[in-house]
Coordinates of C-alpha atoms and ligand atoms in Angstrom, one line a residue:
X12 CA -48.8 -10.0 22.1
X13 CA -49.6 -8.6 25.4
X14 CA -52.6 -6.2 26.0
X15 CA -50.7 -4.3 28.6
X16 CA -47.7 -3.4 26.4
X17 CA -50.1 -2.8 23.4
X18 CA -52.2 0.4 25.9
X19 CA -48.9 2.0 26.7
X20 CA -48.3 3.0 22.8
X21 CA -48.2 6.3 22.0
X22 CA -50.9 7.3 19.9
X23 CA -48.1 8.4 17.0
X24 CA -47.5 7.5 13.6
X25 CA -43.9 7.4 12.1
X26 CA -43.1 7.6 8.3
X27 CA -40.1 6.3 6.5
X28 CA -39.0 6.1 3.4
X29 CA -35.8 5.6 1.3
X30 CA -33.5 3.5 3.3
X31 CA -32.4 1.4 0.9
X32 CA -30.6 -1.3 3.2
X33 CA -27.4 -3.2 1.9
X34 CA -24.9 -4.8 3.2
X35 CA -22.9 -1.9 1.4
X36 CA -24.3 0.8 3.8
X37 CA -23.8 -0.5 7.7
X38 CA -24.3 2.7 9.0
X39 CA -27.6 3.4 7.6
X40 CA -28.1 -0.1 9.0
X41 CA -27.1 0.2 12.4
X42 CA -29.3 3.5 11.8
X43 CA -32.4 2.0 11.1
X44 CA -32.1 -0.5 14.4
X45 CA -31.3 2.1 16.7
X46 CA -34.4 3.9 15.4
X47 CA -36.6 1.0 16.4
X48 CA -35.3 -0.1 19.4
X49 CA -35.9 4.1 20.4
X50 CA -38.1 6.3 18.3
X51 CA -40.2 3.2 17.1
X52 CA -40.6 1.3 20.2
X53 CA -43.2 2.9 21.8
X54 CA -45.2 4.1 19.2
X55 CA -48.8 2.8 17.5
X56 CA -47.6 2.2 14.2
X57 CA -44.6 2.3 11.6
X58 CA -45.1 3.6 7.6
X59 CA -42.5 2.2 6.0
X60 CA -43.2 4.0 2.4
X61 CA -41.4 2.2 -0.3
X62 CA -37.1 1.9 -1.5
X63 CA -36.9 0.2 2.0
X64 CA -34.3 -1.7 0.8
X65 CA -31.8 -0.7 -2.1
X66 CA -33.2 -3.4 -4.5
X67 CA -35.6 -6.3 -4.0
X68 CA -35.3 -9.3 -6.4
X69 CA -37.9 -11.5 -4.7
X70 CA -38.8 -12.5 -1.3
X71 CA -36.1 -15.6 -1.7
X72 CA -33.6 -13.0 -1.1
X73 CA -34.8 -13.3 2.5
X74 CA -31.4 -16.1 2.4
X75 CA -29.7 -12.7 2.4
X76 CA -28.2 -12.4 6.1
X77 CA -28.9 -8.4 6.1
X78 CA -32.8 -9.3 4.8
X79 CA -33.2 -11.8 7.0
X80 CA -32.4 -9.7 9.7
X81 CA -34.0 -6.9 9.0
X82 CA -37.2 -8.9 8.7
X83 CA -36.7 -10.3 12.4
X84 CA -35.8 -6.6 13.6
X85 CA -39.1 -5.7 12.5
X86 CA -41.2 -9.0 13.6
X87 CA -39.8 -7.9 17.4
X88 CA -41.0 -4.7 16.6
X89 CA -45.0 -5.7 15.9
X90 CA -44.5 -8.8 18.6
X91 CA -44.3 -5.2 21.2
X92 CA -47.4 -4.1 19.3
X93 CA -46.7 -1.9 16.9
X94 CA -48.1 -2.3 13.6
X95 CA -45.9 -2.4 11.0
X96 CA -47.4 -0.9 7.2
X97 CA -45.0 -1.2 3.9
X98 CA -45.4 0.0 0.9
X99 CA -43.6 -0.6 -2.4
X100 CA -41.3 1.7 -3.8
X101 CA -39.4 1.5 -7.4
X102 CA -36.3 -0.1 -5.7
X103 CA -38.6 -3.1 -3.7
X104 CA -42.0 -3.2 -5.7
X105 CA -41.3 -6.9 -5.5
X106 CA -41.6 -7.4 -1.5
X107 CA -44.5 -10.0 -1.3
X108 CA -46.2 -12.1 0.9
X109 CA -43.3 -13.9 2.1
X110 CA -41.6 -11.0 3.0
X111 CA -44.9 -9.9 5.0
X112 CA -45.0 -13.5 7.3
X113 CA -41.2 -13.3 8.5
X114 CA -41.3 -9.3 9.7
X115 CA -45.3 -8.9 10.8
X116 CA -45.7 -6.4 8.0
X117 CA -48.9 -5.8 6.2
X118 CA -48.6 -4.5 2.4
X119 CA -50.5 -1.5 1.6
X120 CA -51.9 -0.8 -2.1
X121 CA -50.6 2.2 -3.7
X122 CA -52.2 5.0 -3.3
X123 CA -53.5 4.4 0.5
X124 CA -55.6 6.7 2.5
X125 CA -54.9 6.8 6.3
X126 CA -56.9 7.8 9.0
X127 CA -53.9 9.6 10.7
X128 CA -56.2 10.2 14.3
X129 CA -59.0 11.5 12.5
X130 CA -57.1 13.1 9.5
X131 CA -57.4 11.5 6.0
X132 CA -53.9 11.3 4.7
X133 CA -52.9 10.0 1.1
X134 CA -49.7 8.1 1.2
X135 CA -47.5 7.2 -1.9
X136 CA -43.9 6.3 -2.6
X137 CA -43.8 9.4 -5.0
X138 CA -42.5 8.4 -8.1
X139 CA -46.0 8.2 -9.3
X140 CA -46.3 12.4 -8.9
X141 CA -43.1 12.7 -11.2
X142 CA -44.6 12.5 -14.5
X143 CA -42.2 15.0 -16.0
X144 CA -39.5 12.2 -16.0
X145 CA -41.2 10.6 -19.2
X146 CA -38.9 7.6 -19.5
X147 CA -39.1 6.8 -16.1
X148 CA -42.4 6.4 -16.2
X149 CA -42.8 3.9 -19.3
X150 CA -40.0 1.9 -17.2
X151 CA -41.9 2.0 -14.3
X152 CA -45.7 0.9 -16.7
X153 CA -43.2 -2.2 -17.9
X154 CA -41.6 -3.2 -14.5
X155 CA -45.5 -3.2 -12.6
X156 CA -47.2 -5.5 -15.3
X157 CA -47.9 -8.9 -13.4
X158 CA -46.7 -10.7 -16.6
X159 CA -43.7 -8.8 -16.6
X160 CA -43.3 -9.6 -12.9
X161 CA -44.0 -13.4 -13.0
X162 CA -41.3 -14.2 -16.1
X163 CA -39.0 -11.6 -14.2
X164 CA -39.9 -13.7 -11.1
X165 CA -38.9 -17.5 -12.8
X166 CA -35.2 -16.5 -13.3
X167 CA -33.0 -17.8 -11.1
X168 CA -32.0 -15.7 -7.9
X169 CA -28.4 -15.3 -8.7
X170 CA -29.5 -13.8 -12.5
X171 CA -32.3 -11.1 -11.1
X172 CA -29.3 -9.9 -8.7
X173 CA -27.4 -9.1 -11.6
X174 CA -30.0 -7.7 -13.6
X175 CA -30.9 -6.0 -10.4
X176 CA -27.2 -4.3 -10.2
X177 CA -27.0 -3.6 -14.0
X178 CA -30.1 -1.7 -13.7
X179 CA -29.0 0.3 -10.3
X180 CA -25.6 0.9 -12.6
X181 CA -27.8 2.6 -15.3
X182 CA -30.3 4.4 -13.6
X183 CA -27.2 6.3 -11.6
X184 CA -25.6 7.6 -15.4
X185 CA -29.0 8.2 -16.7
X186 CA -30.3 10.3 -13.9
X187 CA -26.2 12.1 -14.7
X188 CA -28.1 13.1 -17.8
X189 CA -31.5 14.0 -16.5
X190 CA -32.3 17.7 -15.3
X191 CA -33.0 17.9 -11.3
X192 CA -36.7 19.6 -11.8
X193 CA -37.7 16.0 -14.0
X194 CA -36.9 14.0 -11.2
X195 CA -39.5 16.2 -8.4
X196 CA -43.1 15.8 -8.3
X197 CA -45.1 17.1 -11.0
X198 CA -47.2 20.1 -9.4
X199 CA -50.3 19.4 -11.7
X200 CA -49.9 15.4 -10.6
X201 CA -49.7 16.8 -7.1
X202 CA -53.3 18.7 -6.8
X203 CA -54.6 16.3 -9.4
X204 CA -54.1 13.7 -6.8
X205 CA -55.6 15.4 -3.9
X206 CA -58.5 15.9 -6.0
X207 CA -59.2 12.7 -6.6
X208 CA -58.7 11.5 -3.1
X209 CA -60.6 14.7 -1.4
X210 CA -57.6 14.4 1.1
X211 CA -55.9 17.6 2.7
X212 CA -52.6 16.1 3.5
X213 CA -50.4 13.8 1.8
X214 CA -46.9 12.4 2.9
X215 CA -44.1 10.5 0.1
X216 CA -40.7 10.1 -0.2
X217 CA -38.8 9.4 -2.9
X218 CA -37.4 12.5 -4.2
X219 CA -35.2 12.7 -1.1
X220 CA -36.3 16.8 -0.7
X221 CA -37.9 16.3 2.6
X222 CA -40.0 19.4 3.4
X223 CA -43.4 20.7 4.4
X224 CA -45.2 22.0 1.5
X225 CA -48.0 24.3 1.7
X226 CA -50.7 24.6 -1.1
X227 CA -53.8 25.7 -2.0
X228 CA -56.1 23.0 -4.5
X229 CA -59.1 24.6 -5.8
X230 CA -59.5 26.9 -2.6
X231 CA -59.0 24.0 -0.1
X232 CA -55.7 24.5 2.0
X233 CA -53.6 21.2 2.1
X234 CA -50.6 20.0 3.1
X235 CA -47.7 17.5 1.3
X236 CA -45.2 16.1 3.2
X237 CA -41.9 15.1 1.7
X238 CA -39.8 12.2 3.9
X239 CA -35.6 12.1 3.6
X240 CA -33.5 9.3 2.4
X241 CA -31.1 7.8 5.3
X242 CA -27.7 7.9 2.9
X243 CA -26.1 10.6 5.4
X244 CA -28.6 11.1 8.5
X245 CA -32.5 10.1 8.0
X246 CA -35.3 10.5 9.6
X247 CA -38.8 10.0 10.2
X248 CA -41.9 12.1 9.9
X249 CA -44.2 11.8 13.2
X250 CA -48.2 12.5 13.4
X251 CA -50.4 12.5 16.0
X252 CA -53.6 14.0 16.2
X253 CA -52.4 17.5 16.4
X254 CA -50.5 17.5 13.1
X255 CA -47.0 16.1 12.1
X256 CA -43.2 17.4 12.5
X257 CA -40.2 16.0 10.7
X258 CA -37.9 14.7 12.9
X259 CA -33.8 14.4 11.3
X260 CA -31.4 12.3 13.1
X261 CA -27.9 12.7 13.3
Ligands
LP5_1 O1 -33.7 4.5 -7.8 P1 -33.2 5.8 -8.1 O2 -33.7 6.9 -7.2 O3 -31.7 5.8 -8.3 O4 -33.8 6.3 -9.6 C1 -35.2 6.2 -9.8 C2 -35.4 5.6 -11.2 N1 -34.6 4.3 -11.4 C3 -35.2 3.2 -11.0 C4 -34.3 1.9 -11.1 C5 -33.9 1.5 -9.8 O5 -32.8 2.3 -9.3 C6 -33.4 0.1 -9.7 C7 -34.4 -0.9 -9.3 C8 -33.9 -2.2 -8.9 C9 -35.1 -3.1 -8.7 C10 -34.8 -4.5 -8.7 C11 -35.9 -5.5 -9.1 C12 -36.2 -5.4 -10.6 C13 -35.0 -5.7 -11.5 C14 -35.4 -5.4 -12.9 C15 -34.4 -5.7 -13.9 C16 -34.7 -5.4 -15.3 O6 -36.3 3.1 -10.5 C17 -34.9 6.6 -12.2 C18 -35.6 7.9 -12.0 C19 -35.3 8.4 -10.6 O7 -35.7 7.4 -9.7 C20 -35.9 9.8 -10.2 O8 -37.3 9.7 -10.2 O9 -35.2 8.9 -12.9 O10 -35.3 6.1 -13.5 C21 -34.4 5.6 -14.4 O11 -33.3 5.9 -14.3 C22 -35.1 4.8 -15.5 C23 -34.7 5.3 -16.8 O12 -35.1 6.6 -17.1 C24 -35.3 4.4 -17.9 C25 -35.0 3.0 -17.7 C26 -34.1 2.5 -18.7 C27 -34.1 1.0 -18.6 C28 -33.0 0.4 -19.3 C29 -33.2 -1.1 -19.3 C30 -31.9 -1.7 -19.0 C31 -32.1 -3.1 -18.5 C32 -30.8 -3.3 -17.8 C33 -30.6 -4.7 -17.6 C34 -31.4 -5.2 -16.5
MN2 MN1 -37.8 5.8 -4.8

C-alpha cells in the first residue's frame, strides 16, 4: 500500500447491498466494476451489506471464474487503500475466511455499529427487522446454526449448487404467495433495535425499498436508511460527516 495514495481518500463511506452477482446478470456485473473503478476509487471505505452475490455455497466456489474475479476486482480496490467491510446477507451467509484473503475484505458480525465520522450507525442486512415473515425467519434460525452449516458445508460442491438453485427456485413461488407488507421490516423490530443499540441512524438493504426513513424512538429523532438492489440500475448510499444521500445510477 502506498501512504500517499492512502491521504488522498475522500473521507466517504459507500454502502451496498443486494447485488447478487452471476454469471446470469452481466450487466449488473459490468455495473458493479465500473462503480469501483469510479465512485469507489477514491473513497475511505466500501460496506458491502450482505446478498453480494446471488447465492454462496462455500468459499470453494472461488473456482467460479465470475467469483474469482470479483474477489481480485475488490483486492485492487483495498491494494489503493480503501477498506473493504462485508457483511453476510441470506443469499451469501456462507462467505468465509477464504473469501476474505483473496479480495482484502474483512467480515463484519451482524449487527455492527459504525463510527460513520463521528456518527454511530447500526448496520444490518435486514432480514433480521422482518419478523412478520414467520417462516422465513425459522428458515433463516436453521440455515445460521454452525451444525447446520458444517454438515451443509461437507457435501460436495457440485450438490450444495443444486441445493443452492432448488432453494432460489422455491423461495421465488413462495414469496408469489406471501403478502408484500410480510416481506418489509417490522416497525416494532425497527425501534426495538435502535433501542438496544442507543444508535440514531441505521442503514440495510434487503427489502430492495431504498428510502430515507424518518422516525421518532421514545422521543429521540433517528434516521433508517434503506439501500437498492442492482437488478435494473443500483446504487450506493454515501456518508460523510455531514450526513448521507443515496446516490442511483443509471
Ligand atoms: O432471497 P430472496 O430475496 O429471494 O428471498 C428471501 C428469502 N429466501 C431466502 C432463500 C434464498 O433466496 C436462497 C439462498 C441461497 C443460499 C445458498 C446457500 C445455502 C443453501 C441451502 C440449501 C438448503 O433467503 C425469502 C423471504 C424473502 O427474502 C423476503 O424477506 O421471504 O424466504 C423464503 O422464501 C423462505 C421460505 O419462507 C421458507 C423456506 C422454505 C424452505 C424449504 C426448504 C426446501 C429445501 C429445498 C432444497 C434445498
Ligand atoms: Mn437479502
Amino acid at each position: 500500500m502506498n501512504a500517499v495514495a492512502i491521504e488522498a481518500l475522500a473521507p466517504v463511506s459507500l454502502f451496498i447491498s443486494d447485488l447478487h452477482l452471476t454469471a446470469e446478470r452481466p450487466a449488473t456485473n459490468d455495473r458493479f466494476f465500473r462503480f469501483l473503478s469510479s465512485a469507489a476509487a477514491g473513497v475511505a471505505e466500501l460496506y458491502i451489506l450482505g446478498d453480494f452475490f446471488e447465492a454462496w455455497v462455500g468459499d470453494d466456489a472461488l473456482a467460479d471464474p465470475l467469483h474469482a474475479e470479483v474477489a481480485a476486482a475488490l483486492r485492487a480496490l483495498s491494494a489503493r487503500g480503501v477498506r473493504v467491510h462485508l457483511m453476510h446477507g441470506n443469499r451469501d451467509f456462507l462467505l468465509a475466511e477464504a473469501f476474505c484473503r483473496a479480495s482484502g475484505a474483512e467480515l463484519l458480525p451482524e449487527p455492527f455499529i459504525a463510527d460513520l465520522y463521528g456518527q454511530p450507525t447500526l448496520l444490518m442486512h435486514g432480514d433480521a427487522l422482518c419478523t412478520d415473515d414467520v417462516d422465513y425467519q425459522h428458515f433463516r434460525r436453521m440455515v445460521r446454526d454452525p451444525a447446520w452449516q458444517v454438515a451443509f458445508l461437507r457435501r460436495p460442491l457440485a450438490e450444495r449448487e443444486a441445493l443452492a438453485r432448488e432453494l432460489r427456485n422455491r423461495s421465488e413461488q413462495i414469496k408469489g404467495d406471501k403478502r408484500p407488507e410480510i416481506m418489509d421490516v417490522n416497525a416494532e423490530a425497527v425501534a426495538a433495535a435502535f433501542r438496544r443499540h442507543g444508535v440514531q441512524r441505521m442503514i440495510h438493504g434487503h427489502t430492495h425499498r431504498p428510502a430515507r426513513h424518518g422516525l421518532v424512538v421514545d422521543g429521540v429523532a433517528c434516521e433508517r436508511w434503506v439501500l437498492p438492489d442492482w437488478y435494473e440500475t443500483g446504487g450506493y448510499l454515501a456518508c460523510d460527516a455531514t450526513g448521507c444521500r443515496l446516490v442511483m445510477l443509471d
